[in-house]
GROMACS .gro file of N, CA and C in nm:
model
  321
    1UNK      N    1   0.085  -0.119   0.000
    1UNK     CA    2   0.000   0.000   0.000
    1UNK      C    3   0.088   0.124   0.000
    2UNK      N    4   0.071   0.205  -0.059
    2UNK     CA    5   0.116   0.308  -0.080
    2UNK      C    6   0.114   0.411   0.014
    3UNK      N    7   0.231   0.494   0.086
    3UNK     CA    8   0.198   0.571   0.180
    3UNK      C    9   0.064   0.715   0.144
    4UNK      N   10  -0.038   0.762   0.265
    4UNK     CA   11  -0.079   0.843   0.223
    4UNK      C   12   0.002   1.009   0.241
    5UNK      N   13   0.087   1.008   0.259
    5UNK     CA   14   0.141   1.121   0.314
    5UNK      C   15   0.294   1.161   0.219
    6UNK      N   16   0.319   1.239   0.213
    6UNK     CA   17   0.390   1.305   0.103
    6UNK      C   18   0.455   1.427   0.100
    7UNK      N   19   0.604   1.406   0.166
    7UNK     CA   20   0.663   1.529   0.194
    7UNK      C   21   0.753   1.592   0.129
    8UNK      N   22   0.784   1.740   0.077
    8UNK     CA   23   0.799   1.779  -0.073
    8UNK      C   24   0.893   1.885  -0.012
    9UNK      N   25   1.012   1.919  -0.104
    9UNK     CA   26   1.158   1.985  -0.019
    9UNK      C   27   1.270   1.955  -0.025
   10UNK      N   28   1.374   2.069  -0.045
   10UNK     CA   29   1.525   2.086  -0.035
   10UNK      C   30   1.544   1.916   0.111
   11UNK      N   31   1.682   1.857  -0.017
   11UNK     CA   32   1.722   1.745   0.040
   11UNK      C   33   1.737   1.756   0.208
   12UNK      N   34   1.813   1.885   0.224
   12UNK     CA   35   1.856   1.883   0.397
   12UNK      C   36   1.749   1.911   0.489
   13UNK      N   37   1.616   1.898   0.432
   13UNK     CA   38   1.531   1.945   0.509
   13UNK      C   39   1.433   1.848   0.542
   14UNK      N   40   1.408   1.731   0.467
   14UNK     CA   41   1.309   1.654   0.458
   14UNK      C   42   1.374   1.508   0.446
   15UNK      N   43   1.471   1.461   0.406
   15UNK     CA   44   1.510   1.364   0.445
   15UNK      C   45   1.487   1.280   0.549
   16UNK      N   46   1.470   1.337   0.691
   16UNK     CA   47   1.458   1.338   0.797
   16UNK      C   48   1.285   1.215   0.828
   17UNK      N   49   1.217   1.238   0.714
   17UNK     CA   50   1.118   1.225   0.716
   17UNK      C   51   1.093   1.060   0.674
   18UNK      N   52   1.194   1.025   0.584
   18UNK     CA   53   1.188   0.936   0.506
   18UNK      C   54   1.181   0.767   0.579
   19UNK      N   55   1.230   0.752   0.724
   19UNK     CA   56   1.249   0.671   0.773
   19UNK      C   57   1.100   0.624   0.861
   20UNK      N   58   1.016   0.726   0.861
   20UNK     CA   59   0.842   0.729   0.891
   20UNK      C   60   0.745   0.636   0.792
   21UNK      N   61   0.800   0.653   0.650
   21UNK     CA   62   0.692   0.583   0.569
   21UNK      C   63   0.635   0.667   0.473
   22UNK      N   64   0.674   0.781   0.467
   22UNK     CA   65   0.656   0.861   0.392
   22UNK      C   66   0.702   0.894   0.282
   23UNK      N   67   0.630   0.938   0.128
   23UNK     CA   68   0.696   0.935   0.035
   23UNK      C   69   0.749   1.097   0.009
   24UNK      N   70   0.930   1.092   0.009
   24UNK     CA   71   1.038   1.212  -0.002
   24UNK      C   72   1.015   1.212  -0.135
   25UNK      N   73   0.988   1.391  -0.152
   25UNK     CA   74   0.971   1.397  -0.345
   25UNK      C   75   1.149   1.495  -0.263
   26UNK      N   76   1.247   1.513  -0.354
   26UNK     CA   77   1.359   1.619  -0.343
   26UNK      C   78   1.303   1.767  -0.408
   27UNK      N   79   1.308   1.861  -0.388
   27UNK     CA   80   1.312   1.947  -0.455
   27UNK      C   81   1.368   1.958  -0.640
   28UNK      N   82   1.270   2.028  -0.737
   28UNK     CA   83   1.296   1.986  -0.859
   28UNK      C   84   1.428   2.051  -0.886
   29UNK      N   85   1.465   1.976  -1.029
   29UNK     CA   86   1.576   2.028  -1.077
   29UNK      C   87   1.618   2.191  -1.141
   30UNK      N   88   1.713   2.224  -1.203
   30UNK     CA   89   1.680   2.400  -1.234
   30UNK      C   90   1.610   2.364  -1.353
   31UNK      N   91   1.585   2.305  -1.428
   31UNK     CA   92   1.559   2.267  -1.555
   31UNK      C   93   1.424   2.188  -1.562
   32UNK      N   94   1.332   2.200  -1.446
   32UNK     CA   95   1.228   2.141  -1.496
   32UNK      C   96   1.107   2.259  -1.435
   33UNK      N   97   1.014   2.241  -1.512
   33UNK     CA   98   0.886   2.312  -1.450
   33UNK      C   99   0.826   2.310  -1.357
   34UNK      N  100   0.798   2.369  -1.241
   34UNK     CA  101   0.821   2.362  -1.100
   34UNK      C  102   0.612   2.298  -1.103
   35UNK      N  103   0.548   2.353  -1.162
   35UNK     CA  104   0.396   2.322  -1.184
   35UNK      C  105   0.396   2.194  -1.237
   36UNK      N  106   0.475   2.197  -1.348
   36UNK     CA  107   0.390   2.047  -1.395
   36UNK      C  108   0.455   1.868  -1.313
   37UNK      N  109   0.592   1.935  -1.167
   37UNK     CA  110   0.655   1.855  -1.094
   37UNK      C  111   0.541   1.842  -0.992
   38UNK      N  112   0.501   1.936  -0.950
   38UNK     CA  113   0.353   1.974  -0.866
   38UNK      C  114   0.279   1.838  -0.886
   39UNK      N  115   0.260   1.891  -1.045
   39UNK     CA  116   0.081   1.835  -1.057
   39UNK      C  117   0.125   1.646  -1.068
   40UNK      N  118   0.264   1.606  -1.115
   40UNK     CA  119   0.240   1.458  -1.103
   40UNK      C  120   0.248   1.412  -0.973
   41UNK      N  121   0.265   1.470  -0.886
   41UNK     CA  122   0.293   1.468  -0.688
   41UNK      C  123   0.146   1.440  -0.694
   42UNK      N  124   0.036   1.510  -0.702
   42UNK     CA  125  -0.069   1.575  -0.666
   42UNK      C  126  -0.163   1.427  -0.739
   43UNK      N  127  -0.104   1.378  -0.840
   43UNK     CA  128  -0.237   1.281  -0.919
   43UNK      C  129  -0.217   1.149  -0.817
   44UNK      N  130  -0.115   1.188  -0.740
   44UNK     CA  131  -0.085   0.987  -0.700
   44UNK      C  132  -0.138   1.014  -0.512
   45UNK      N  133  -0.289   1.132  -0.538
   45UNK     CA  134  -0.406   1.098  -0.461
   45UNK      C  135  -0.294   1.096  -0.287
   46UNK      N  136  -0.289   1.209  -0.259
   46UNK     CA  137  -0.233   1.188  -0.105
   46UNK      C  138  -0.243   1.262  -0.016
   47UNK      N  139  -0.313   1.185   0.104
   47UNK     CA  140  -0.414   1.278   0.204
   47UNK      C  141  -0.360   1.347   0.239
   48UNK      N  142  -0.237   1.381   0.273
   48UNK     CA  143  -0.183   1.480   0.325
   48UNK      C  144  -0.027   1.533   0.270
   49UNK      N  145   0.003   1.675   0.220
   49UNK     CA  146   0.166   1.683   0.170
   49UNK      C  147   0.235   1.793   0.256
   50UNK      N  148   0.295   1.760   0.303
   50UNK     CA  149   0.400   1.926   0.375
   50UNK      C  150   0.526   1.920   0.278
   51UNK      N  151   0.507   2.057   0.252
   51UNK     CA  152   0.581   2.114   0.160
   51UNK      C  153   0.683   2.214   0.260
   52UNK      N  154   0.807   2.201   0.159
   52UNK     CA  155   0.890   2.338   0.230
   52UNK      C  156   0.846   2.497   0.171
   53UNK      N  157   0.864   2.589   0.285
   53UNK     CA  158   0.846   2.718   0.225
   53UNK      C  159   0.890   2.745   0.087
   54UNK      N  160   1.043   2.745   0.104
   54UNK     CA  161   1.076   2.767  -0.030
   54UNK      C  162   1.041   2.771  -0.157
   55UNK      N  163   0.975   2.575  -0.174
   55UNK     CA  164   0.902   2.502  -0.296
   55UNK      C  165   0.730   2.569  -0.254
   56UNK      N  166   0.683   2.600  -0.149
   56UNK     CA  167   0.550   2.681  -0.156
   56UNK      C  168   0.547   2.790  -0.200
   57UNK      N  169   0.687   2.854  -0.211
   57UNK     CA  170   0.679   2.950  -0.249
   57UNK      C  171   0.641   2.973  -0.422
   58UNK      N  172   0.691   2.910  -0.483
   58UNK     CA  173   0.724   2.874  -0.610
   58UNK      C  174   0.547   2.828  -0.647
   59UNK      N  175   0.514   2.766  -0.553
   59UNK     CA  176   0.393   2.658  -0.611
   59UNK      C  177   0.241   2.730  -0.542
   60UNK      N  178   0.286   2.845  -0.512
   60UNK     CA  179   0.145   2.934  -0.423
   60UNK      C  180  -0.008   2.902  -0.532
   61UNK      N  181  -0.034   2.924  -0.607
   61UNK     CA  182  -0.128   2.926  -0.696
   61UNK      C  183  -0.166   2.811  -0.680
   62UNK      N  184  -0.097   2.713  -0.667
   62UNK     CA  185  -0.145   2.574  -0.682
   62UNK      C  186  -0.199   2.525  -0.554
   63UNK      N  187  -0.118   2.561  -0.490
   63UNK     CA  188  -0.132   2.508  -0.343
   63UNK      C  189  -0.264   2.601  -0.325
   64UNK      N  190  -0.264   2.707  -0.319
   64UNK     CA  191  -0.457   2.782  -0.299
   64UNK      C  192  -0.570   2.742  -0.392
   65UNK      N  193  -0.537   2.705  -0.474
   65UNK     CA  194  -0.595   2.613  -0.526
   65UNK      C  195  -0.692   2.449  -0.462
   66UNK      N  196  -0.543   2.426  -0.406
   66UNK     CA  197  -0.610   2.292  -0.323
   66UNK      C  198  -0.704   2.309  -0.194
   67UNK      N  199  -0.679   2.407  -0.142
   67UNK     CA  200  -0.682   2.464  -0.052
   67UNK      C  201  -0.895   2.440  -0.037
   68UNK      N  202  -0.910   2.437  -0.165
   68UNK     CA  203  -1.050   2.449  -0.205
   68UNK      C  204  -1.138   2.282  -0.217
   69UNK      N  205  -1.062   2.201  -0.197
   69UNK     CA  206  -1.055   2.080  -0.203
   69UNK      C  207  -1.037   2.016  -0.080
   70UNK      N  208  -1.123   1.893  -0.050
   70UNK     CA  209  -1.102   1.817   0.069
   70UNK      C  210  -0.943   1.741   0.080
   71UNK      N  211  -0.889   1.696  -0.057
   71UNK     CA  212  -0.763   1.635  -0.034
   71UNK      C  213  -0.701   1.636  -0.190
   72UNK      N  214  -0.584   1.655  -0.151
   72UNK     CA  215  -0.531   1.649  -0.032
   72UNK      C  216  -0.503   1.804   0.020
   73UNK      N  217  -0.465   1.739   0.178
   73UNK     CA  218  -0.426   1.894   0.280
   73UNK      C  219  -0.286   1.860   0.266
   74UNK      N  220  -0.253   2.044   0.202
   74UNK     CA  221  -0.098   2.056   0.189
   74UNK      C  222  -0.106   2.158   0.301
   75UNK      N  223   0.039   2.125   0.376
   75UNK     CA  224   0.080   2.224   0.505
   75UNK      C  225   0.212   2.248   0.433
   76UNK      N  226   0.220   2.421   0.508
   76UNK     CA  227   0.403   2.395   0.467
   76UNK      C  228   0.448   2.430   0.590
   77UNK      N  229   0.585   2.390   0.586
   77UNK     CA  230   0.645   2.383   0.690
   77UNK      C  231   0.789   2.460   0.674
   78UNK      N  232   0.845   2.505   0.753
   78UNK     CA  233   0.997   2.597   0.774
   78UNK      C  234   1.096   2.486   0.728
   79UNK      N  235   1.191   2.545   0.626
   79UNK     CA  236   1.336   2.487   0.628
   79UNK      C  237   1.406   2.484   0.711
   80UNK      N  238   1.556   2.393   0.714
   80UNK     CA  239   1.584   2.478   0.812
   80UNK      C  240   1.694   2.629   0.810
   81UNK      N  241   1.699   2.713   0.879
   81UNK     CA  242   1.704   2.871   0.912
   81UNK      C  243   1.629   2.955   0.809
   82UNK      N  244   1.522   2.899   0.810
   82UNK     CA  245   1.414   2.983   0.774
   82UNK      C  246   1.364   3.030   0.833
   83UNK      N  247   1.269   3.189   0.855
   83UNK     CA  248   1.179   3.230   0.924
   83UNK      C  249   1.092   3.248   0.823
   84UNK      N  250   0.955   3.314   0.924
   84UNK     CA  251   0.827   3.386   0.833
   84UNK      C  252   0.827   3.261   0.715
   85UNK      N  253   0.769   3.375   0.621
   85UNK     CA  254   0.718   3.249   0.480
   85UNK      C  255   0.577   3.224   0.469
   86UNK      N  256   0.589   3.144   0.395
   86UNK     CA  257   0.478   3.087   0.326
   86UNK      C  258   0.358   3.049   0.472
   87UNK      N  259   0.446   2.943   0.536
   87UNK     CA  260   0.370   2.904   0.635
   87UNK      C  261   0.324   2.944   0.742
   88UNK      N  262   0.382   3.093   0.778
   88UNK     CA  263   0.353   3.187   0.875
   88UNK      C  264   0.279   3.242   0.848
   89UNK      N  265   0.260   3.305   0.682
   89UNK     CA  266   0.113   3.387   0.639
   89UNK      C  267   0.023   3.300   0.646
   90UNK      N  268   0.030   3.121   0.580
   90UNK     CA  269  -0.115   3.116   0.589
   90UNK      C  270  -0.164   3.052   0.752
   91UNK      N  271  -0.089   3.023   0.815
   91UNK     CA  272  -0.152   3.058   1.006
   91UNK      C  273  -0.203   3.151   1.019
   92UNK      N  274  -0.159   3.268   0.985
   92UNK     CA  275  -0.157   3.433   1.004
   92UNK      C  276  -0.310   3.431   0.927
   93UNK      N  277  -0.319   3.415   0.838
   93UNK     CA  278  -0.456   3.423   0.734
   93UNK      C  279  -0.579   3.329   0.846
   94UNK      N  280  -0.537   3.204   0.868
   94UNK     CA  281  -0.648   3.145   0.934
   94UNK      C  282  -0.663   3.148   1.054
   95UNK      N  283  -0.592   3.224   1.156
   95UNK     CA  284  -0.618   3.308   1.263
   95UNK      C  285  -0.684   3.415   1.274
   96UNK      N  286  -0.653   3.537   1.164
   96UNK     CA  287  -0.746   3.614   1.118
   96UNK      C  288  -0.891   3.576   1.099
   97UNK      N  289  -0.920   3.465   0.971
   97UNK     CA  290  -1.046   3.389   1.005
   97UNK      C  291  -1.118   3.372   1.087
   98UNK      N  292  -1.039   3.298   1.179
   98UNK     CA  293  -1.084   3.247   1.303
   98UNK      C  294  -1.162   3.289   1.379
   99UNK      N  295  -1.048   3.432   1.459
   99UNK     CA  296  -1.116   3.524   1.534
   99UNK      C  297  -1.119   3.644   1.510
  100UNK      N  298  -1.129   3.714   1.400
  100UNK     CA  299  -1.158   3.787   1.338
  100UNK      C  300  -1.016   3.917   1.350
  101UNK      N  301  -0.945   3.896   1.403
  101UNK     CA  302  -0.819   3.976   1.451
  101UNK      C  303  -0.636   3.884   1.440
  102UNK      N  304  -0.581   3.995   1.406
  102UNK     CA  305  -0.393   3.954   1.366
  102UNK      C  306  -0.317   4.020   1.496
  103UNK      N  307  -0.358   3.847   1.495
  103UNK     CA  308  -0.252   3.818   1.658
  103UNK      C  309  -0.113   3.876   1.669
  104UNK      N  310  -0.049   3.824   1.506
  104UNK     CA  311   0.045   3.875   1.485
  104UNK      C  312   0.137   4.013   1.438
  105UNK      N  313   0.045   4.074   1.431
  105UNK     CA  314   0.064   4.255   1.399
  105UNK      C  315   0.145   4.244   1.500
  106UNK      N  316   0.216   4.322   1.424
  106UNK     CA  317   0.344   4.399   1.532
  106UNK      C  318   0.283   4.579   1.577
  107UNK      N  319   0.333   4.586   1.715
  107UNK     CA  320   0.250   4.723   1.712
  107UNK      C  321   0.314   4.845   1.659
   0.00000   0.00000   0.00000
């Protein structure tokens, strides 16, 4: 059976992951299309993907996209010495939601 979970990211960051059961995509090459690396991830049906900022960054459209869809749920998650990002706005966005106020404003 095929794992449902699917973690997407620069080698030094996600490797880590691989010994769980989970299927490691590496980050694409300079030479390939960062969307259409996306979309063959995306057909092989998987409930859940954490992505690195970086590659969310690249793949925003797509990923809000899914976002609209029961599955799969893509999270992204921090590289490492990364701050902020991808994954801090969209907390930041669904906290706002939430309770109608940005926890995170700086004053």
């Amino acid at each position: 059976m095929a794992a449902s979970i699917a973690v997407v990211g620069e080698e030094r960051n996600i490797l880590g992951f691989k010994p769980f059961g989970v299927d490691v995509y590496l980050a694409l090459e300079k030479d390939e299309d960062p969307e259409e690396w996306f979309r063959t991830i995306i057909r092989k049906n998987y409930k859940l993907i954490l992505i690195t900022d970086a590659i969310a960054e690249k793949l925003k459209e797509q990923i809000d996209a899914l976002w609209q869809k029961d599955f799969p749920v893509v999270l992204t998650i921090r590289g490492l010495g990364e701050s902020g990002g991808v994954a801090f706005e969209r907390l930041r966005s669904l906290v706002i939601k939430a309770i109608g106020t940005d926890l995170f404003k700086e004053s």
